[in-house]
Amino acid sequence: MDSSQSCVLMPRCCGIDIEDCSILQLQDYFGKDVFSSRDLVQCYLERIELINPRLKAIIETNPDALLIADRLDDERQNGHIRTQLHGIPFLLKDNIATKDKMQTTAGSAALVGTSVAHDAHVVTLLREAGAILLGKANLSEFASMRASYYAEGYSSRGGQNRNPYNLAHHPGGSSSGSASALASNMCAFSIGTETDGSIMFPADRNSVVGIKPTVGLTSTEGLIPESPSMDTVGPLARSVEDATLVLDVITGRGRGSLCDPRECCSAPYMWWLSKRDALKGAKFGLPQKRVWKLASQNKSSDIEYKALNNVIRQMEKAGAQVMSVEIPSAEEIISPAGWDWNFGEGETNSRLSEFQVVRTEFYHSIGKHLSSLSSNWRNILSLEDIIAYNIRHTQQEGGVPGTHPAWPTGQDNFNKCVESKDWPNDRYLEALSYMRLKSQEQGIDAALKFDGVDLDGLLVPLQADSGAACSVAAKAGYPMITIPVGFNSNGLPFGIGIIQTAWKEELLVKYGSAIEDLIRGRRLPKFLNLEAENYPYVGTPPRLQ
């Protein structure tokens, strides 16, 4: 390794190699006095200083992190250990509010200098559990809401976040920094948010586990909103066990319940962690139309498709039953090309599409958020104010199309959101009702029924189907997990997802951990193309004039 690549080496913590250590392994080191929380925070800060200038996964670090670690070390020395997250450093996506010395801006320079009234509820729960907030993670600005064609993982505050497996490619969005920082060992776990794919895709493209909870299971209070009907907050971690430890805390379940999980709806999800033998007798469905069939036809994902089929064969050898099923509404809500939130009623640009819901909710909810800020020195109180700021500073913010390479189409999605502000409420409610019906009752719930039997989950690709299945789960507000599987020809990770119906996270934990134990697909990043400086775009390119 030449000197230009020395930054990718993970610093040792008091002589210990902590790269990819689990949360419980770190707790074991704490318990044996091998190192302290302060030592661990210092090690992660050194890692951030070395590699973040290339990855740009973190916007800012917490200036109080070491002081917080000292207090938690004192508690430990006095025999008080709050939870299994006591003294564990984590990163938070920059659209989740913190009332401290850090900003909450969704990556936007327009919101720099504003202050929130208090911590988001999930942050309060994590602080109470003893977790140490290490910093704010980069993201696709405003959670990928700004434009129809843009550099994924870019924000005006954080710059271009890159994938640690191959820096010439994007890390997925919009929780890009939460995934890429975790994958490259800048923290022990992270928190992301999802409206449609924003936890699942980054987790999948960074060889980490992501859990997208049922909408409403985790609090979104204190979140810079995108679409409250679909927004959710969830954990990213390097194993299902770590993700489940965090999920227990942010749902309020990690409080030492002693009841049987089958009899107590508030029992910790940790109860459901399993090994591969849990697959024996389990029943899974493979949604064919516009999911697995689309993946089979996607020549660019041939390696992924074959690897995922190999995972399915391994599951069958372990005793699982896997059968082909259908999402009855597939042709109505899934585009033949894969992910497309403008698709509904079997056509693009439908008045009943997901985007009709999102654009309406975003316009009104962002205004409410801006009005709730405790300080707002630029007096930015509406989406129109953000648009105007970006235009005034277009050389840095790309408010005008063609003026910044990260934003070729400027902020065209923002403009479409403004167009919806005066729509009749009935128009929005009709689209919301249609989306829920087709994705829930006539979608996932129907696919989970096979010959009168409830299946244990729907197995789906995340990337080979161009995000089709993930989008149905998002529309429904239903939970999903992704587990690392392998790598494509560019060295980029991919995984397999499990979808369940509402409030069935325990089944995702049970079978996600069983599949993880079976295949052990996570690998460390190789940091290919370390000097890359390109902008990795997603979306629909603008037409040439």
Coordinates of C-alpha atoms in Angstrom, one line a residue:
M1 CA 0.0 0.0 0.0
D2 CA 1.5 3.3 -1.0
S3 CA 1.4 6.5 1.1
S4 CA -1.6 7.9 -0.7
Q5 CA -3.6 4.9 0.6
S6 CA -2.3 5.0 4.2
C7 CA -5.5 6.9 5.2
V8 CA -7.6 3.7 4.8
L9 CA -5.8 1.9 7.6
M10 CA -7.9 1.6 10.8
P11 CA -6.1 3.0 13.9
R12 CA -5.8 0.6 16.7
C13 CA -7.5 1.4 20.0
C14 CA -5.1 0.9 22.9
G15 CA -3.3 -1.7 20.8
I16 CA -6.6 -3.5 19.9
D17 CA -7.9 -4.0 16.3
I18 CA -11.5 -2.8 16.6
E19 CA -12.3 -2.8 12.9
D20 CA -15.8 -4.3 12.5
C21 CA -16.1 -5.0 16.2
S22 CA -19.7 -5.7 17.3
I23 CA -21.3 -3.6 20.0
L24 CA -21.2 -6.5 22.4
Q25 CA -17.5 -7.0 21.7
L26 CA -16.8 -3.4 22.4
Q27 CA -18.8 -3.8 25.7
D28 CA -16.6 -6.7 26.6
Y29 CA -13.5 -4.6 26.1
F30 CA -15.0 -1.9 28.3
G31 CA -15.8 -4.5 31.0
K32 CA -12.3 -5.9 31.0
D33 CA -10.8 -2.4 31.2
V34 CA -8.9 -2.9 27.9
F35 CA -10.0 0.6 26.8
S36 CA -12.6 3.2 27.8
S37 CA -15.3 5.0 26.0
R38 CA -13.0 8.0 25.8
D39 CA -10.4 5.8 24.1
L40 CA -12.9 4.5 21.7
V41 CA -14.3 8.0 20.8
Q42 CA -10.7 9.2 20.3
C43 CA -10.0 6.3 18.0
Y44 CA -13.1 6.9 15.8
L45 CA -12.2 10.6 15.7
E46 CA -8.8 9.7 14.4
R47 CA -10.3 7.4 11.8
I48 CA -12.7 10.2 10.7
E49 CA -9.7 12.7 10.4
L50 CA -7.9 10.2 8.2
I51 CA -10.6 8.9 5.8
N52 CA -13.4 11.4 5.9
P53 CA -11.6 14.0 3.7
R54 CA -11.9 11.4 0.8
L55 CA -15.3 9.9 1.7
K56 CA -17.1 13.0 3.0
A57 CA -19.4 10.8 4.9
I58 CA -19.6 13.1 8.0
I59 CA -20.6 16.8 7.9
E60 CA -19.4 17.6 11.4
T61 CA -18.2 15.9 14.6
N62 CA -19.6 16.6 18.1
P63 CA -17.3 18.9 20.0
D64 CA -18.7 17.5 23.3
A65 CA -18.2 13.8 22.4
L66 CA -15.1 13.3 24.6
L67 CA -16.8 15.1 27.5
I68 CA -19.8 12.9 27.2
A69 CA -17.5 9.8 27.0
D70 CA -15.8 10.9 30.3
R71 CA -19.2 11.2 32.1
L72 CA -20.2 7.7 30.9
D73 CA -16.8 6.3 31.9
D74 CA -17.3 7.7 35.3
E75 CA -20.7 6.1 35.5
R76 CA -19.2 2.7 34.5
Q77 CA -16.5 3.0 37.1
N78 CA -19.2 3.6 39.7
G79 CA -21.0 0.4 38.7
H80 CA -23.8 2.1 36.6
I81 CA -24.3 0.7 33.1
R82 CA -27.4 2.1 31.5
T83 CA -27.8 -0.3 28.6
Q84 CA -25.7 -2.3 26.1
L85 CA -25.3 1.0 24.2
H86 CA -23.5 2.6 27.2
G87 CA -20.5 4.4 25.9
I88 CA -21.0 3.3 22.3
P89 CA -20.3 6.1 19.6
F90 CA -22.8 6.5 16.8
L91 CA -23.6 8.9 13.9
L92 CA -26.9 10.6 13.2
K93 CA -28.2 11.7 9.8
D94 CA -28.2 15.5 9.5
N95 CA -32.0 15.7 9.2
I96 CA -32.6 14.6 12.8
A97 CA -32.7 17.4 15.4
T98 CA -30.1 17.7 18.1
K99 CA -30.2 20.5 20.7
D100 CA -26.4 20.8 21.1
K101 CA -23.5 22.5 19.5
M102 CA -24.1 20.9 16.1
Q103 CA -26.4 21.9 13.2
T104 CA -29.6 20.2 11.9
T105 CA -29.8 21.2 8.3
A106 CA -30.6 18.3 6.0
G107 CA -27.3 19.1 4.4
S108 CA -28.5 22.5 3.2
A109 CA -26.5 25.7 3.7
A110 CA -29.8 27.6 3.8
L111 CA -30.4 26.2 7.3
V112 CA -27.0 26.8 8.7
G113 CA -27.3 28.9 11.9
T114 CA -30.8 27.8 12.7
S115 CA -31.6 26.2 16.0
V116 CA -34.1 23.5 17.0
A117 CA -36.2 23.6 20.1
H118 CA -35.0 20.2 21.5
D119 CA -33.6 16.9 20.6
A120 CA -35.6 14.6 18.4
H121 CA -37.2 11.9 20.5
V122 CA -35.0 9.1 19.1
V123 CA -32.0 11.1 20.1
T124 CA -33.3 11.5 23.6
L125 CA -33.8 7.7 23.8
L126 CA -30.2 7.1 22.6
R127 CA -28.7 9.6 25.0
E128 CA -30.7 8.1 27.9
A129 CA -29.4 4.7 26.8
G130 CA -25.8 6.0 27.1
A131 CA -24.9 6.1 23.4
I132 CA -22.4 8.8 22.5
L133 CA -23.4 11.0 19.6
L134 CA -20.2 11.3 17.6
G135 CA -21.4 13.6 14.8
K136 CA -23.8 14.3 12.0
A137 CA -23.7 12.2 8.8
N138 CA -23.9 13.6 5.3
L139 CA -26.9 12.8 3.1
S140 CA -28.4 13.5 -0.3
E141 CA -29.5 17.1 0.4
F142 CA -33.1 17.3 1.8
A143 CA -33.2 13.5 1.7
S144 CA -33.1 13.4 -2.2
M145 CA -36.1 15.7 -2.4
R146 CA -34.5 18.6 -4.4
A147 CA -34.2 17.4 -7.9
S148 CA -35.2 14.7 -10.5
Y149 CA -31.5 14.3 -11.6
Y150 CA -28.7 15.0 -9.1
A151 CA -25.4 13.7 -7.6
E152 CA -26.5 11.0 -5.1
G153 CA -24.9 11.6 -1.7
Y154 CA -24.2 15.2 -2.3
S155 CA -25.1 18.1 -0.1
S156 CA -24.0 21.7 -0.1
R157 CA -22.7 21.4 3.5
G158 CA -21.0 18.0 3.2
G159 CA -19.9 17.8 -0.4
Q160 CA -19.9 14.6 -2.4
N161 CA -20.2 11.5 -0.2
R162 CA -18.5 8.5 -1.8
N163 CA -18.9 4.7 -1.6
P164 CA -15.9 3.3 0.4
Y165 CA -16.0 0.1 -1.8
N166 CA -15.5 2.1 -4.9
L167 CA -15.2 5.9 -4.6
A168 CA -16.1 6.5 -8.2
H169 CA -19.7 5.3 -7.3
H170 CA -22.3 6.7 -5.0
P171 CA -23.1 5.2 -1.7
G172 CA -26.9 5.2 -2.2
G173 CA -29.2 7.8 -0.8
S174 CA -30.5 9.5 1.0
S175 CA -28.9 8.1 4.2
S176 CA -25.6 8.0 2.4
G177 CA -23.2 9.1 5.1
S178 CA -24.9 7.0 7.8
A179 CA -24.1 3.9 5.7
S180 CA -20.7 4.8 4.2
A181 CA -19.3 6.0 7.5
L182 CA -20.4 2.9 9.3
A183 CA -19.1 0.6 6.5
S184 CA -15.7 2.3 6.8
N185 CA -15.6 2.0 10.6
M186 CA -16.0 5.7 11.6
C187 CA -18.6 4.6 14.2
A188 CA -20.2 1.6 15.8
F189 CA -23.7 2.1 14.4
S190 CA -25.7 4.9 12.8
I191 CA -29.2 6.2 12.4
G192 CA -30.9 7.0 9.1
T193 CA -34.3 7.9 7.9
E194 CA -36.4 6.6 5.0
T195 CA -39.3 7.8 2.9
D196 CA -38.7 5.5 0.0
G197 CA -35.4 3.5 -0.1
S198 CA -33.3 5.9 1.9
I199 CA -32.2 3.4 4.5
M200 CA -32.5 0.3 2.3
F201 CA -30.4 1.4 -0.7
P202 CA -27.4 2.9 1.2
A203 CA -27.3 -0.2 3.5
D204 CA -27.4 -2.5 0.5
R205 CA -24.7 -0.6 -1.4
N206 CA -22.4 -0.5 1.7
S207 CA -22.5 -4.1 2.9
V208 CA -24.3 -3.2 6.2
V209 CA -27.6 -4.2 7.7
G210 CA -30.4 -1.7 7.5
I211 CA -33.8 -2.0 9.2
K212 CA -36.6 0.2 8.0
P213 CA -39.3 0.0 10.7
T214 CA -43.0 0.2 10.2
V215 CA -44.1 3.8 9.8
G216 CA -45.1 4.9 13.4
L217 CA -43.0 2.4 15.3
T218 CA -40.2 4.9 15.8
S219 CA -40.9 8.5 16.5
T220 CA -40.3 11.0 13.7
E221 CA -40.7 14.0 16.1
G222 CA -37.8 16.3 15.5
L223 CA -37.2 15.0 11.9
I224 CA -36.9 17.4 9.1
P225 CA -39.8 15.9 7.2
E226 CA -40.3 14.7 3.7
S227 CA -43.6 12.8 3.7
P228 CA -45.0 12.1 7.2
S229 CA -47.2 9.3 5.8
M230 CA -44.1 7.4 4.8
D231 CA -41.2 8.8 6.9
T232 CA -39.5 6.5 9.4
V233 CA -36.3 6.4 11.5
G234 CA -34.2 3.2 11.6
P235 CA -30.8 1.8 12.5
L236 CA -27.9 0.8 10.3
A237 CA -25.3 -1.6 11.7
R238 CA -22.7 -4.1 10.7
S239 CA -24.8 -7.1 11.9
V240 CA -28.4 -7.9 12.5
E241 CA -27.6 -8.2 16.2
D242 CA -26.2 -4.7 16.4
A243 CA -29.1 -3.3 14.4
T244 CA -31.5 -5.0 16.8
L245 CA -29.9 -3.7 19.9
V246 CA -30.4 -0.2 18.5
L247 CA -33.9 -0.9 17.3
D248 CA -34.8 -1.9 20.8
V249 CA -33.6 1.4 22.2
I250 CA -35.2 3.7 19.6
T251 CA -38.6 1.9 19.9
G252 CA -38.5 1.9 23.7
R253 CA -38.4 -1.8 24.0
G254 CA -34.8 -2.2 25.4
R255 CA -35.9 -1.8 29.0
G256 CA -35.3 -5.3 30.3
S257 CA -38.7 -7.0 29.7
L258 CA -38.7 -10.6 31.0
C259 CA -41.8 -11.8 29.3
D260 CA -42.0 -14.3 26.5
P261 CA -41.9 -12.4 23.2
R262 CA -44.7 -14.5 21.8
E263 CA -46.9 -13.3 24.6
C264 CA -45.7 -9.7 25.1
C265 CA -45.9 -7.2 22.3
S266 CA -43.4 -4.9 24.0
A267 CA -40.7 -7.6 24.5
P268 CA -37.2 -6.7 23.2
Y269 CA -36.6 -7.6 19.5
M270 CA -33.3 -9.2 20.8
W271 CA -35.4 -12.1 21.9
W272 CA -35.9 -13.1 18.2
L273 CA -32.2 -13.2 17.1
S274 CA -31.6 -16.6 15.6
K275 CA -29.1 -18.9 13.8
R276 CA -29.5 -20.7 10.5
D277 CA -31.5 -23.5 12.0
A278 CA -34.4 -21.1 12.4
L279 CA -34.9 -21.4 8.6
K280 CA -36.1 -25.0 8.9
G281 CA -39.8 -25.0 8.1
A282 CA -39.9 -21.2 7.4
K283 CA -41.9 -20.2 4.3
F284 CA -40.9 -17.3 2.0
G285 CA -42.4 -15.8 -1.1
L286 CA -40.6 -14.5 -4.2
P287 CA -42.8 -11.8 -5.9
Q288 CA -42.3 -12.5 -9.6
K289 CA -44.1 -9.9 -11.7
R290 CA -42.0 -6.7 -11.9
V291 CA -39.7 -7.8 -9.2
W292 CA -37.8 -11.1 -9.7
K293 CA -38.7 -11.2 -13.4
L294 CA -37.4 -7.6 -13.8
A295 CA -34.2 -8.7 -12.0
S296 CA -33.8 -11.7 -14.3
Q297 CA -34.0 -9.4 -17.4
N298 CA -31.6 -6.8 -16.0
K299 CA -28.4 -7.8 -17.8
S300 CA -26.3 -5.2 -15.8
S301 CA -27.2 -7.1 -12.6
D302 CA -26.5 -10.6 -13.8
I303 CA -23.9 -11.2 -11.1
E304 CA -26.3 -10.0 -8.4
Y305 CA -29.2 -12.1 -9.8
K306 CA -27.2 -15.3 -9.8
A307 CA -25.8 -14.7 -6.3
L308 CA -29.2 -14.0 -4.9
N309 CA -30.6 -17.2 -6.4
N310 CA -27.6 -19.1 -4.8
V311 CA -28.7 -17.6 -1.4
I312 CA -32.2 -18.9 -2.0
R313 CA -30.8 -22.4 -2.8
Q314 CA -28.8 -22.3 0.4
M315 CA -31.9 -21.3 2.4
E316 CA -33.8 -24.3 0.9
K317 CA -31.0 -26.6 1.8
A318 CA -31.3 -25.3 5.3
G319 CA -34.9 -26.3 5.4
A320 CA -36.8 -23.2 4.2
Q321 CA -39.6 -23.4 1.7
V322 CA -39.4 -20.8 -1.0
M323 CA -42.3 -20.3 -3.5
S324 CA -43.2 -17.9 -6.3
V325 CA -45.9 -15.5 -5.4
E326 CA -47.4 -12.4 -7.0
I327 CA -48.2 -8.8 -5.8
P328 CA -51.7 -8.5 -7.3
S329 CA -51.3 -4.7 -7.9
A330 CA -47.8 -5.0 -9.4
E331 CA -48.7 -3.7 -12.9
E332 CA -50.6 -0.8 -11.4
I333 CA -48.0 0.6 -9.0
I334 CA -44.6 -0.8 -10.2
S335 CA -43.1 0.7 -13.4
P336 CA -41.7 -1.8 -15.9
A337 CA -38.4 0.0 -15.5
G338 CA -38.3 -0.4 -11.7
W339 CA -38.4 2.4 -9.1
D340 CA -40.5 5.4 -10.3
W341 CA -42.5 7.4 -7.7
N342 CA -44.4 9.1 -10.6
F343 CA -45.9 5.7 -11.6
G344 CA -49.5 4.8 -10.6
E345 CA -52.6 3.4 -12.3
G346 CA -50.3 1.6 -14.7
E347 CA -48.8 4.7 -16.1
T348 CA -46.1 7.3 -15.5
N349 CA -47.1 10.8 -14.3
S350 CA -50.3 9.5 -12.8
R351 CA -52.5 11.8 -10.6
L352 CA -52.5 8.9 -8.1
S353 CA -48.8 8.3 -7.9
E354 CA -46.6 8.2 -4.8
F355 CA -45.0 11.5 -5.8
Q356 CA -48.4 13.2 -5.7
V357 CA -48.6 12.3 -2.0
V358 CA -44.9 13.1 -1.3
R359 CA -44.9 16.5 -3.0
T360 CA -48.0 17.7 -1.2
E361 CA -46.9 16.5 2.2
F362 CA -43.4 17.9 1.8
Y363 CA -44.6 21.4 0.9
H364 CA -46.8 21.7 4.0
S365 CA -44.7 19.8 6.5
I366 CA -41.4 21.6 5.7
G367 CA -43.2 24.9 6.3
K368 CA -44.3 23.6 9.7
H369 CA -40.8 22.5 10.6
L370 CA -39.3 25.9 9.6
S371 CA -41.9 27.7 11.7
S372 CA -41.0 25.6 14.7
L373 CA -37.3 26.5 14.8
S374 CA -36.2 28.3 18.0
S375 CA -33.9 30.6 16.0
N376 CA -34.0 31.2 12.2
W377 CA -31.8 34.2 11.5
R378 CA -32.3 34.2 7.8
N379 CA -36.1 34.1 8.3
I380 CA -36.5 31.1 6.0
L381 CA -40.0 30.1 6.7
S382 CA -41.2 28.2 3.6
L383 CA -40.1 26.1 0.7
E384 CA -40.3 29.2 -1.4
D385 CA -37.7 30.8 0.9
I386 CA -35.3 27.8 0.4
I387 CA -35.8 27.9 -3.3
A388 CA -35.0 31.7 -3.3
Y389 CA -31.9 31.2 -1.2
N390 CA -30.6 28.5 -3.6
I391 CA -31.2 30.8 -6.5
R392 CA -29.4 33.8 -4.9
H393 CA -26.4 31.5 -4.1
T394 CA -26.7 29.4 -7.2
Q395 CA -22.9 29.0 -7.8
Q396 CA -22.7 27.2 -4.5
E397 CA -26.2 25.8 -4.2
G398 CA -27.2 25.0 -7.8
G399 CA -30.6 26.7 -7.5
V400 CA -30.6 27.5 -11.2
P401 CA -30.3 24.5 -13.6
G402 CA -26.8 24.1 -15.1
T403 CA -25.0 26.3 -12.6
H404 CA -23.6 23.6 -10.3
P405 CA -22.4 20.1 -11.5
A406 CA -24.2 18.3 -8.6
W407 CA -27.6 19.8 -9.6
P408 CA -28.0 19.6 -13.4
T409 CA -31.8 20.2 -13.1
G410 CA -31.5 22.7 -10.3
Q411 CA -34.3 22.2 -7.9
D412 CA -37.1 21.1 -10.2
N413 CA -38.7 18.7 -7.6
F414 CA -38.9 21.6 -5.1
N415 CA -40.7 23.6 -7.8
K416 CA -43.2 20.8 -8.4
C417 CA -43.9 20.7 -4.6
V418 CA -44.7 24.4 -4.7
E419 CA -47.2 23.7 -7.5
S420 CA -49.2 21.4 -5.2
K421 CA -49.7 24.0 -2.4
D422 CA -53.2 25.0 -3.6
W423 CA -54.4 21.6 -4.7
P424 CA -57.8 20.6 -3.2
N425 CA -57.3 18.3 -0.2
D426 CA -59.5 15.7 -1.9
R427 CA -56.9 15.3 -4.7
Y428 CA -54.2 14.5 -2.1
L429 CA -56.4 12.2 -0.1
E430 CA -57.4 10.2 -3.2
A431 CA -53.8 9.6 -4.1
L432 CA -52.9 8.6 -0.5
S433 CA -55.9 6.2 -0.3
Y434 CA -55.0 4.6 -3.7
M435 CA -51.3 4.2 -2.7
R436 CA -52.1 2.5 0.5
L437 CA -54.8 0.2 -0.9
K438 CA -52.6 -1.0 -3.8
S439 CA -49.4 -1.4 -1.7
Q440 CA -51.0 -2.9 1.4
E441 CA -54.3 -4.9 1.0
Q442 CA -53.8 -5.5 -2.7
G443 CA -50.1 -5.6 -2.5
I444 CA -47.8 -6.9 0.2
D445 CA -50.5 -8.4 2.4
A446 CA -52.0 -10.3 -0.5
A447 CA -48.5 -11.6 -1.5
L448 CA -47.9 -12.8 2.0
K449 CA -50.9 -15.2 1.8
F450 CA -50.1 -18.5 0.1
D451 CA -52.7 -21.2 0.0
G452 CA -54.3 -19.7 3.2
V453 CA -50.9 -19.7 5.0
D454 CA -49.1 -16.6 6.3
L455 CA -45.6 -16.5 4.8
D456 CA -42.7 -15.5 7.0
G457 CA -41.6 -12.8 4.6
L458 CA -41.1 -11.8 1.0
L459 CA -37.5 -12.2 -0.3
V460 CA -36.6 -9.4 -2.7
P461 CA -33.5 -7.9 -4.4
L462 CA -32.7 -4.3 -3.6
Q463 CA -30.8 -3.3 -6.7
A464 CA -31.3 -5.9 -9.4
D465 CA -35.0 -5.0 -9.7
S466 CA -34.0 -1.3 -9.8
G467 CA -35.7 -0.7 -6.4
A468 CA -39.1 -2.0 -7.4
A469 CA -39.9 -4.1 -4.3
C470 CA -38.4 -1.6 -1.9
S471 CA -40.7 1.1 -3.3
V472 CA -43.8 -1.0 -2.6
A473 CA -42.8 -1.5 1.0
A474 CA -42.2 2.3 1.3
K475 CA -45.7 3.1 -0.2
A476 CA -47.2 0.7 2.3
G477 CA -45.3 2.0 5.3
Y478 CA -44.3 -1.6 6.0
P479 CA -41.0 -2.9 7.6
M480 CA -38.0 -4.2 5.7
I481 CA -34.5 -5.4 6.4
T482 CA -31.5 -5.9 4.1
I483 CA -28.7 -8.4 4.7
P484 CA -25.3 -8.2 2.9
V485 CA -24.7 -10.9 0.2
G486 CA -21.9 -10.2 -2.3
F487 CA -20.3 -7.8 -4.7
N488 CA -20.8 -6.8 -8.4
S489 CA -18.1 -6.4 -11.1
N490 CA -17.4 -2.8 -9.9
G491 CA -16.7 -4.1 -6.3
L492 CA -20.0 -2.6 -5.0
P493 CA -22.0 -4.5 -2.4
F494 CA -25.5 -5.9 -2.7
G495 CA -27.8 -7.8 -0.4
I496 CA -31.1 -9.5 -0.1
G497 CA -34.2 -7.9 1.5
I498 CA -37.1 -9.3 3.5
I499 CA -40.4 -7.5 3.6
Q500 CA -43.2 -8.1 6.1
T501 CA -46.5 -6.6 7.0
A502 CA -47.0 -3.8 9.6
W503 CA -45.6 -4.4 13.1
K504 CA -43.8 -7.7 12.2
E505 CA -40.2 -6.5 12.9
E506 CA -39.6 -9.5 15.0
L507 CA -39.9 -11.8 12.0
L508 CA -37.4 -9.6 10.1
V509 CA -35.0 -9.9 13.1
K510 CA -35.5 -13.7 13.3
Y511 CA -35.0 -14.5 9.7
G512 CA -32.6 -11.7 8.9
S513 CA -30.2 -13.0 11.5
A514 CA -30.7 -16.6 10.3
I515 CA -29.9 -15.7 6.7
E516 CA -26.9 -13.6 7.9
D517 CA -25.6 -16.6 9.9
L518 CA -26.1 -18.8 6.8
I519 CA -24.2 -16.7 4.2
R520 CA -21.9 -14.2 6.2
G521 CA -21.8 -11.8 3.2
R522 CA -20.3 -8.7 4.8
R523 CA -16.7 -7.7 3.8
L524 CA -14.5 -4.7 4.6
P525 CA -14.3 -1.9 2.0
K526 CA -11.4 -1.9 -0.5
F527 CA -11.5 1.8 -1.2
L528 CA -11.1 1.4 -5.0
N529 CA -10.6 4.6 -7.0
L530 CA -9.5 6.5 -3.9
E531 CA -8.7 9.7 -5.8
A532 CA -12.1 9.8 -7.6
E533 CA -13.6 13.3 -8.0
N534 CA -16.6 12.6 -10.3
Y535 CA -20.3 13.3 -9.6
P536 CA -22.2 10.0 -9.5
Y537 CA -25.7 10.9 -10.8
V538 CA -29.1 9.2 -10.3
G539 CA -32.5 10.0 -11.8
T540 CA -33.6 11.1 -15.3
P541 CA -31.1 13.2 -17.2
P542 CA -32.3 16.5 -18.5
R543 CA -33.1 16.6 -22.2
L544 CA -30.5 18.4 -24.4
Q545 CA -31.8 21.6 -25.8

